[in-house]
mmCIF file of C-alpha atoms in Angstrom:
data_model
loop_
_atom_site.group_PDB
_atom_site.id
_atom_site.type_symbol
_atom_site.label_atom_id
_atom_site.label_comp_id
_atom_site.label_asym_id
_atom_site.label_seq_id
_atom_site.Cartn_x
_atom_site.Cartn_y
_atom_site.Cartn_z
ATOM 1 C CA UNK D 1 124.758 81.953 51.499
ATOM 2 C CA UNK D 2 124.636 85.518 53.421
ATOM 3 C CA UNK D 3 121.713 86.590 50.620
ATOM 4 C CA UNK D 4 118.760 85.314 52.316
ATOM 5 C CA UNK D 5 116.930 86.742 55.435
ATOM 6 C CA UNK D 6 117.541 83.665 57.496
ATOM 7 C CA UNK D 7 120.027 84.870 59.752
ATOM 8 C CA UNK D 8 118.545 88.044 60.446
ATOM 9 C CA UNK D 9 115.237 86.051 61.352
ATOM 10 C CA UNK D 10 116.741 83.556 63.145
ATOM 11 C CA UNK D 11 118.890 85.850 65.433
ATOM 12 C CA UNK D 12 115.034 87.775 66.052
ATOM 13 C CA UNK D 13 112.821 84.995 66.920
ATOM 14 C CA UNK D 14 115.887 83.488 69.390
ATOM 15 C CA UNK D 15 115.898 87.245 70.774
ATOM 16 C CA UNK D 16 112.137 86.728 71.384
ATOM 17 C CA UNK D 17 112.186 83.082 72.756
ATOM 18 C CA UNK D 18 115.634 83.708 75.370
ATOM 19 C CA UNK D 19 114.867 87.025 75.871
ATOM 20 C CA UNK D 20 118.594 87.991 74.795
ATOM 21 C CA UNK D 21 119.574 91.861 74.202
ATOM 22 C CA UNK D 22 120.743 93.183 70.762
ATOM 23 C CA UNK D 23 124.469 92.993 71.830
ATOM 24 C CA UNK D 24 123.949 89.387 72.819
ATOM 25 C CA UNK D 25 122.283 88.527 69.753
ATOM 26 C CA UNK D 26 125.041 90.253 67.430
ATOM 27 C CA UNK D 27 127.734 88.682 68.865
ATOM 28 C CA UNK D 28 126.370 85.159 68.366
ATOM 29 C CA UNK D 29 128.774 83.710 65.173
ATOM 30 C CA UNK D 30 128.136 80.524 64.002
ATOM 31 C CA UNK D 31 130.629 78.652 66.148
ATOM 32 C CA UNK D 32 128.549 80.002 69.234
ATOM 33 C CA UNK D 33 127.563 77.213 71.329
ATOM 34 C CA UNK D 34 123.283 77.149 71.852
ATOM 35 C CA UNK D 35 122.713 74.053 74.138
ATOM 36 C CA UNK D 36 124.301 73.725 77.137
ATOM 37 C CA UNK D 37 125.658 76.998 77.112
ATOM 38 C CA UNK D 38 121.960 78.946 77.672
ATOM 39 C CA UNK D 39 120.938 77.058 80.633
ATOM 40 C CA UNK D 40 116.852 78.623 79.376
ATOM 41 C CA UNK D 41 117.374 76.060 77.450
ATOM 42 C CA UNK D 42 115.250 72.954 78.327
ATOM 43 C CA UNK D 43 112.992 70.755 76.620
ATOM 44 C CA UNK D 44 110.087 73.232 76.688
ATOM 45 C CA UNK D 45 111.887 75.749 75.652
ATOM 46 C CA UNK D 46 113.033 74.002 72.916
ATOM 47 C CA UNK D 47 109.790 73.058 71.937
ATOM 48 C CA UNK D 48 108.948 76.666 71.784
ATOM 49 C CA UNK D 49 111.585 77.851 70.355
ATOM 50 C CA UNK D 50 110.972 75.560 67.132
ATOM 51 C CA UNK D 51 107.630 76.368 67.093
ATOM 52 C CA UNK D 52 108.303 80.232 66.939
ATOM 53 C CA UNK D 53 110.934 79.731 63.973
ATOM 54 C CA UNK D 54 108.071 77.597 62.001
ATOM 55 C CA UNK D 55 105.647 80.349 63.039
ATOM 56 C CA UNK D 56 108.183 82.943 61.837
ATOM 57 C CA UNK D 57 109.379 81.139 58.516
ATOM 58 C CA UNK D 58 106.099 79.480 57.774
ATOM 59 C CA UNK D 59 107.995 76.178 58.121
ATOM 60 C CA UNK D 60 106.909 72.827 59.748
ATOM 61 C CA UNK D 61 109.803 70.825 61.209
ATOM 62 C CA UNK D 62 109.087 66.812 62.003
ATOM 63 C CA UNK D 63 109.719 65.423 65.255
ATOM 64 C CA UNK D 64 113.320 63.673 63.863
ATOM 65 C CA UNK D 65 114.847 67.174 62.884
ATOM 66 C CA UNK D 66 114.594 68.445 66.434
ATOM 67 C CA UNK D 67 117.909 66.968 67.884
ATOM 68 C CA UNK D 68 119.949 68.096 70.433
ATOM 69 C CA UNK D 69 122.836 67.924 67.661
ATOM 70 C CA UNK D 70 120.566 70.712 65.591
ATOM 71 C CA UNK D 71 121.125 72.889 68.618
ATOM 72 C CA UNK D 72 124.755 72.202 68.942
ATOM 73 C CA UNK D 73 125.711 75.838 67.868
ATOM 74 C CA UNK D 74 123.857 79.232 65.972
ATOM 75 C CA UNK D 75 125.323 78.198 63.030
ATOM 76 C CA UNK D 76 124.126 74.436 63.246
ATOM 77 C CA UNK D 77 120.519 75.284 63.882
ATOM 78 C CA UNK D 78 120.702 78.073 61.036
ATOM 79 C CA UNK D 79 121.824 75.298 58.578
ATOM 80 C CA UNK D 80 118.380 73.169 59.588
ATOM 81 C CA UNK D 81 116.388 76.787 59.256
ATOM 82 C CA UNK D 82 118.105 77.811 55.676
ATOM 83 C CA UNK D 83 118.117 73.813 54.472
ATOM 84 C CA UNK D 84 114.231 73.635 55.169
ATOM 85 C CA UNK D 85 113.430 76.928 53.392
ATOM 86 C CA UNK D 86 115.263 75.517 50.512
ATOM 87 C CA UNK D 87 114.184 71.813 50.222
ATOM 88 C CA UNK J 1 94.204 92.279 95.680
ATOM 89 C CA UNK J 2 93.285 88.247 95.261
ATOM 90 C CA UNK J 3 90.028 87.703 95.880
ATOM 91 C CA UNK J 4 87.574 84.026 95.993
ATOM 92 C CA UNK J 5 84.861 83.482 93.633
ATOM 93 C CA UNK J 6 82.441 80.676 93.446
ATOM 94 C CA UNK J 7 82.979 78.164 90.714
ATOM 95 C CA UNK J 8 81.397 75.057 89.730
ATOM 96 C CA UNK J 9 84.224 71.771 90.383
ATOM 97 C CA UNK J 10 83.929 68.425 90.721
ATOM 98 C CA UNK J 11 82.297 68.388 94.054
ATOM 99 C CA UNK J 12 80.054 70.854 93.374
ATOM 100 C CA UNK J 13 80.809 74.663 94.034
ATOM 101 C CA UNK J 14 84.279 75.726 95.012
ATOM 102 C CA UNK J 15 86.382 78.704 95.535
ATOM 103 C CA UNK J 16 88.867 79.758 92.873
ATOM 104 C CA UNK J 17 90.638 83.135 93.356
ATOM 105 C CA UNK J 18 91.262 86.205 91.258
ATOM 106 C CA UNK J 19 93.793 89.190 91.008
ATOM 107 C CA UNK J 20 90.793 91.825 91.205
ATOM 108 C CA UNK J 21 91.083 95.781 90.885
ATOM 109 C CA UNK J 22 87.508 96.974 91.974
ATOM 110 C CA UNK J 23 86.886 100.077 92.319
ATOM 111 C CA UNK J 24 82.943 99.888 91.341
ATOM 112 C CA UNK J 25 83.729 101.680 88.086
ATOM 113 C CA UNK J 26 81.465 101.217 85.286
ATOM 114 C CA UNK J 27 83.812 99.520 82.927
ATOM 115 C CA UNK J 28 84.266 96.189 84.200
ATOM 116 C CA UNK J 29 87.228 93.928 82.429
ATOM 117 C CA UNK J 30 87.658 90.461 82.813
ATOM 118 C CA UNK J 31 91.084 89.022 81.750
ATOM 119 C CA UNK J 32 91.450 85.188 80.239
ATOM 120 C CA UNK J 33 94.944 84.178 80.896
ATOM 121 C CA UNK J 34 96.642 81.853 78.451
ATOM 122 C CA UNK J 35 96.973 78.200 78.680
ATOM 123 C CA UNK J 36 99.778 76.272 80.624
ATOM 124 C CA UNK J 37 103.491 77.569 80.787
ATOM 125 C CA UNK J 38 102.348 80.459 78.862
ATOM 126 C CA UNK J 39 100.449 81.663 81.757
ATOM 127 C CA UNK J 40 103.256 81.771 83.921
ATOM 128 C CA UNK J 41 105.226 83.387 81.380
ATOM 129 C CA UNK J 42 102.791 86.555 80.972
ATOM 130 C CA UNK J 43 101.396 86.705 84.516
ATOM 131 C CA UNK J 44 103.207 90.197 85.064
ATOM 132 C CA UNK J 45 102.407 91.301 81.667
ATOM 133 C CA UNK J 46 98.672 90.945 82.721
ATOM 134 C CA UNK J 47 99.056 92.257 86.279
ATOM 135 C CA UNK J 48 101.129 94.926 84.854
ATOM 136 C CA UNK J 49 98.223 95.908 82.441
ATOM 137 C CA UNK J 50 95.560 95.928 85.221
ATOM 138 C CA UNK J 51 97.519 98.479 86.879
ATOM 139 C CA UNK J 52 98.103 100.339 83.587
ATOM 140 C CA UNK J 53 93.840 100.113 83.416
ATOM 141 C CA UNK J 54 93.367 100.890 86.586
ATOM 142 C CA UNK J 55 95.009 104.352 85.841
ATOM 143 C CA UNK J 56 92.877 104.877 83.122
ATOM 144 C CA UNK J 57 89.740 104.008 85.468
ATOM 145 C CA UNK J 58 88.888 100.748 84.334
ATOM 146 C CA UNK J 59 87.887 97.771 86.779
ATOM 147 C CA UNK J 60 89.843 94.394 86.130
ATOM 148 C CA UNK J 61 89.234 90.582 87.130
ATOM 149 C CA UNK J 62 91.987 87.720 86.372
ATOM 150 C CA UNK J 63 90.481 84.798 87.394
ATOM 151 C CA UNK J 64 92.661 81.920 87.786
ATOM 152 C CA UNK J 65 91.690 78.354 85.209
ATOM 153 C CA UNK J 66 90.748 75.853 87.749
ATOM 154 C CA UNK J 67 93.559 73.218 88.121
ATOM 155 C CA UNK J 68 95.989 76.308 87.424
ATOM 156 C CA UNK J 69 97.998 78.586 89.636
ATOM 157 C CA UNK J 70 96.336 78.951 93.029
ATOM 158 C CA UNK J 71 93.405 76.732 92.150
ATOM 159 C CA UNK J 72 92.674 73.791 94.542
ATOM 160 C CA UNK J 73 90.882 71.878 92.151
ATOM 161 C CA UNK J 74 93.267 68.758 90.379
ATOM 162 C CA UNK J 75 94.476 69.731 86.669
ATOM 163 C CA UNK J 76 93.498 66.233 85.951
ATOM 164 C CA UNK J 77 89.855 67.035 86.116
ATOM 165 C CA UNK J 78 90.265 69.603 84.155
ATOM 166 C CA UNK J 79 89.046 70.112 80.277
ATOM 167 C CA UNK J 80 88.413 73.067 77.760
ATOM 168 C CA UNK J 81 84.303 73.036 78.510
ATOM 169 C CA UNK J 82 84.849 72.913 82.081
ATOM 170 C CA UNK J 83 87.051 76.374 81.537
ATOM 171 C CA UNK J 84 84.996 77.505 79.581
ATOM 172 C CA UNK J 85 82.178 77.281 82.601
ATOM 173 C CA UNK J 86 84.484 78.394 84.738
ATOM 174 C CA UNK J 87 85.181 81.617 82.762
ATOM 175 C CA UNK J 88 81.571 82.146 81.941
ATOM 176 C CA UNK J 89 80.846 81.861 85.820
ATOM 177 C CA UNK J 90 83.530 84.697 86.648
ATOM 178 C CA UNK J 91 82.377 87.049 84.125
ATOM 179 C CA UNK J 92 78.916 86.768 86.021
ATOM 180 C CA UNK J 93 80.288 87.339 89.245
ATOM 181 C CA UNK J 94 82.373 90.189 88.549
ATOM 182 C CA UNK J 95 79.669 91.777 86.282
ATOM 183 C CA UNK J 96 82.002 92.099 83.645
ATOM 184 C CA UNK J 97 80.962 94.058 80.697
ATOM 185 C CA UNK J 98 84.137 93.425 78.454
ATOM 186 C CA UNK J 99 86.682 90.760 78.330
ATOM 187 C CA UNK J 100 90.234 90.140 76.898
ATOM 188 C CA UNK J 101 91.703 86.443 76.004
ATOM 189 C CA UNK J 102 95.905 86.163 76.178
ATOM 190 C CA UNK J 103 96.549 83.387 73.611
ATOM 191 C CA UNK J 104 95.065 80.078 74.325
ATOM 192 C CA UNK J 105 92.345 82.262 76.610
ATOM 193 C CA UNK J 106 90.774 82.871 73.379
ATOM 194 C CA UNK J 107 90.220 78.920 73.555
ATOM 195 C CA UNK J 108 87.716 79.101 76.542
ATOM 196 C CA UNK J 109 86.708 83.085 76.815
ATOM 197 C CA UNK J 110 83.268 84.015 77.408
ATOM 198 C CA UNK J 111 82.799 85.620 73.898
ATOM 199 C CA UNK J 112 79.532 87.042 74.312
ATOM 200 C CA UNK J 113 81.065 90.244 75.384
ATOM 201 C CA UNK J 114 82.825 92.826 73.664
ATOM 202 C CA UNK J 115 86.492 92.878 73.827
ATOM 203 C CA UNK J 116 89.913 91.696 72.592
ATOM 204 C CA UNK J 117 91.978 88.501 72.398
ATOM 205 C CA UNK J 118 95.680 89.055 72.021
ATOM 206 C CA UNK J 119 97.330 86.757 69.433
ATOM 207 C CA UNK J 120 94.840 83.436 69.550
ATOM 208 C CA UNK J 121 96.061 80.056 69.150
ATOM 209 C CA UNK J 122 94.815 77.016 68.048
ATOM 210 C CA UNK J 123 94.864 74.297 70.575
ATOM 211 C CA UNK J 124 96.229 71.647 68.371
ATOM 212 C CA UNK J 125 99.359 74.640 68.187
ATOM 213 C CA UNK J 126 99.979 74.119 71.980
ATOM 214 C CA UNK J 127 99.006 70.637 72.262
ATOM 215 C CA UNK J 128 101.374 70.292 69.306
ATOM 216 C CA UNK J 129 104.140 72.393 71.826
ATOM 217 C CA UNK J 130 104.114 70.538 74.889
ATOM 218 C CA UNK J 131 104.373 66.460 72.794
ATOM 219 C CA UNK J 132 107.502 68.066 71.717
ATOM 220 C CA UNK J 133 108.692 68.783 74.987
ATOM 221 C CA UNK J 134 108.363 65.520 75.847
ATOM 222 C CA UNK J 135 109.808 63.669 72.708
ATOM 223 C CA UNK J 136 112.915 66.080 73.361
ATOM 224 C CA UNK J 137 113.297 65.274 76.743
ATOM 225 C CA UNK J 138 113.135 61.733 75.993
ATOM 226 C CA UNK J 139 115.706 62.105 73.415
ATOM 227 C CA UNK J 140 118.192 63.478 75.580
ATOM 228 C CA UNK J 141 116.881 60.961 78.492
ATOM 229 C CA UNK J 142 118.190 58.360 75.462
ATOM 230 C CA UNK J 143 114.560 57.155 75.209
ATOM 231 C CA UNK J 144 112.717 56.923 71.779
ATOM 232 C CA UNK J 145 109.267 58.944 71.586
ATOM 233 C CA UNK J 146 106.907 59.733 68.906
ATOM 234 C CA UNK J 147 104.680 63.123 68.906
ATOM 235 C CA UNK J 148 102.160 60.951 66.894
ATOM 236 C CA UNK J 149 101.715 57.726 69.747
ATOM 237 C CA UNK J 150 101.615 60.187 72.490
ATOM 238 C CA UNK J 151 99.239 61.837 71.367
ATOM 239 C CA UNK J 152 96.923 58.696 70.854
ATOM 240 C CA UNK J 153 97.636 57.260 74.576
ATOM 241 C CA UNK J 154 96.733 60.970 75.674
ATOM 242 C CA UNK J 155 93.373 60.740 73.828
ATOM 243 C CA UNK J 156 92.696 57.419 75.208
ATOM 244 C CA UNK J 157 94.310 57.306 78.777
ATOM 245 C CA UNK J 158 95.195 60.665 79.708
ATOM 246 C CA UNK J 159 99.481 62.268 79.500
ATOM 247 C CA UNK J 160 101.835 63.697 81.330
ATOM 248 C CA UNK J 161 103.331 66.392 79.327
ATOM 249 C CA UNK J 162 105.577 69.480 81.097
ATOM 250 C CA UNK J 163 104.614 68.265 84.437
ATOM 251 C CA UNK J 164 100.900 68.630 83.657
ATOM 252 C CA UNK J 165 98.927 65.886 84.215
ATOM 253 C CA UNK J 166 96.200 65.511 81.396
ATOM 254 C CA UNK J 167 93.415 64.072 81.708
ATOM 255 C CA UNK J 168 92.078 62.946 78.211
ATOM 256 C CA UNK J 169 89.011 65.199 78.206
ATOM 257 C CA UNK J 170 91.401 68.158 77.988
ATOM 258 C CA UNK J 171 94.042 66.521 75.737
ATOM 259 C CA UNK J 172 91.170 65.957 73.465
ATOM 260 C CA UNK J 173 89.841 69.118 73.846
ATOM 261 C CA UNK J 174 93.048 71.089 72.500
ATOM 262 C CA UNK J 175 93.334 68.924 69.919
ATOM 263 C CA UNK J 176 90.300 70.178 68.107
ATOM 264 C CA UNK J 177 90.036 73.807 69.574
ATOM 265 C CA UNK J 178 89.765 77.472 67.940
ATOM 266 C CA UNK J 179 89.657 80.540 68.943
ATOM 267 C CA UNK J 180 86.316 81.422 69.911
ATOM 268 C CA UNK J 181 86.632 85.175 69.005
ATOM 269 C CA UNK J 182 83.144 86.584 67.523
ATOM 270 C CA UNK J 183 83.335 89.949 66.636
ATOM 271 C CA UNK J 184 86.397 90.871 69.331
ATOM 272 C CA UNK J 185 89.315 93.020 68.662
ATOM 273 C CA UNK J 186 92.317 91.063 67.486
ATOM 274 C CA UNK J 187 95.640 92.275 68.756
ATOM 275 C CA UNK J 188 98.793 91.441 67.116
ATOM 276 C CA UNK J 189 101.814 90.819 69.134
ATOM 277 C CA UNK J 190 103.557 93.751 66.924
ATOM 278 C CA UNK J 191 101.318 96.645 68.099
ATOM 279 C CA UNK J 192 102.319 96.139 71.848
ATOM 280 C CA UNK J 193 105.944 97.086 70.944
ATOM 281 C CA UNK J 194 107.914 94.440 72.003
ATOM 282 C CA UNK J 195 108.958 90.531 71.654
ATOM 283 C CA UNK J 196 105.875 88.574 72.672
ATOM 284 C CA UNK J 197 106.313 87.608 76.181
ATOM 285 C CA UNK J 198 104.633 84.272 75.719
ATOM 286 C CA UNK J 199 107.468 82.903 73.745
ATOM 287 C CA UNK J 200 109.718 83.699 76.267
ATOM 288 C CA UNK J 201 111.479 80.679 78.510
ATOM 289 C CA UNK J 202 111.878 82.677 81.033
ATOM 290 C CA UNK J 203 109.239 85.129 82.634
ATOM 291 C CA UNK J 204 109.545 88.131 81.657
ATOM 292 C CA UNK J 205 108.153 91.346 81.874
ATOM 293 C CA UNK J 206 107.847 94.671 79.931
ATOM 294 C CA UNK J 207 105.838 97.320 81.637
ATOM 295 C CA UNK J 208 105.774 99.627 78.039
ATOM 296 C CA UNK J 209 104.010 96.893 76.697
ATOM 297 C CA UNK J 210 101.683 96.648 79.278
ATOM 298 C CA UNK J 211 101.238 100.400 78.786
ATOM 299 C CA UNK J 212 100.449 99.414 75.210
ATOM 300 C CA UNK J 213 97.735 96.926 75.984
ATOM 301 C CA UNK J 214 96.326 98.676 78.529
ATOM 302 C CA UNK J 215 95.691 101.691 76.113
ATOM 303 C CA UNK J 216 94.387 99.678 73.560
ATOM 304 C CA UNK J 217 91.752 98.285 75.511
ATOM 305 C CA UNK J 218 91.229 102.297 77.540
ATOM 306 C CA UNK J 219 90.407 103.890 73.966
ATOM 307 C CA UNK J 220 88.312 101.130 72.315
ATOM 308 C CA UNK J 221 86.538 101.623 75.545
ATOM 309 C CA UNK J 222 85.664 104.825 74.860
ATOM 310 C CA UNK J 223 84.776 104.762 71.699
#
């Protein structure tokens, strides 16, 4: 689970998109809430956001997988991210 | 200083206006902003860069996309040829002699002169962005939307997508586009030292990587 570069990517490319500092982005656990609770948050941003993870990964996400429940918390998106790079 | 320049419009000529630094210098730059939110979200990135040239003695021009920012023109009217002409016409009447395209700038550049385009994207990659945006927000709305079907009524009768109104010239447009860079300088996001200020949902700004940019641009100049 904590031997792929998934985490470390993810934690970058939401650096990049919210424009969060390092000791924001190392404090974010799993349980750390992601919608509702960054109020950058909205629709475009989302959009953005997954586009910048598929640009990062080399993934492509369909329209169903981008949920408000995927964004529930760090650690739910991360489970979408890691799931996808091992279909 | 924001300055007027003629353009051609839907009535015939209009003015558009331009963040200009002219100092009648010999190196003339004119700057193609990126598309849509990503404009807004690297505005001071590119001010911040004509400043940075400026210091190095280099004449900049960031003319606005008609429909866009201060324009007067509707974004309705607008499509990807049309900027195109647009862009074209401002690189005439600022005598540029080199140009750099921000991201979806590299869409509608004049790229018969010598210069760089920072990151490119594909219009179908923004186009792509913005259906998104909507099929989100009508998720959490409780609505059902499909990335697919909007994009056919946009084709056909023209979208509203992130408070843009498209008309279908320009929905089509993006669709199909690629960067037009010939022979240009491509920059990476990575050599300008920081996260990409495009990405970000919030404006940002980073004056080092303005710096950056803005010495890029200063030494291939020279060379």
């Amino acid at each position: 689970m904590m031997s792929d570069n998934s985490d470390a990517g993810l934690r970058s490319v939401l650096g990049d998109v919210l424009g969060l500092n390092p000791a924001r982005l190392a404090a974010l656990t799993p349980q750390s809430p992601l919608l509702g609770a960054l109020p950058e948050l909205d629709s475009m941003a989302i959009a953005t956001l997954f586009a910048a993870i598929e640009d990062h990964f080399g993934l492509m996400f369909d329209d169903a997988e981008l949920t408000g429940e995927t964004l529930t918390s760090y650690g739910s998106l991360l489970v979408l991210v890691r799931g996808k790079r091992r279909p | 200083m924001i300055e007027t320049w003629p353009c051609p419009g839907g009535d015939g000529q209009t003015d558009e206006f331009a963040v200009v630094i002219d100092r009648a210098r010999p190196f003339r730059l004119l700057i193609v902003p990126p598309l849509l939110d990503e404009m807004n979200r690297t505005r001071r990135l590119a001010v911040g860069t004509m400043r940075a040239l400026d210091a190095h003695g280099i004449d900049s021009f960031l003319p606005d996309l008609p429909g866009t920012n201060e324009s007067l023109q509707p974004f309705v009217s607008q499509s990807l040829h049309g900027w195109r002409t647009a862009m074209a016409q401002a690189a005439r009447h600022f005598a540029a002699t080199h140009v750099l395209a921000l991201r979806g700038g590299a869409l509608v550049f004049p790229n018969v002169l010598p210069g760089w385009v920072v990151e490119p994207v594909m219009g179908a990659s923004l186009l792509r962005q913005l259906l998104r945006a909507r099929v989100i927000a009508a998720r959490e709305a409780g609505r059902h939307e499909d990335s697919a079907a909007l994009l056919e009524i946009g084709r056909t009768e023209g979208i509203e997508l992130a408070g843009y109104d498209f008309g279908p010239a320009l929905i089509a447009g993006l669709d199909s586009a690629r960067p037009l860079d010939e022979g240009q300088r491509e920059i990476r996001a990575g050599e300008l030292g920081g996260a990409a200020l495009w990405l970000r949902a919030e404006p940002g700004d980073d004056p080092a990587q303005a710096a950056r940019l803005a010495a890029i641009i200063a030494a291939g100049i020279a060379a």
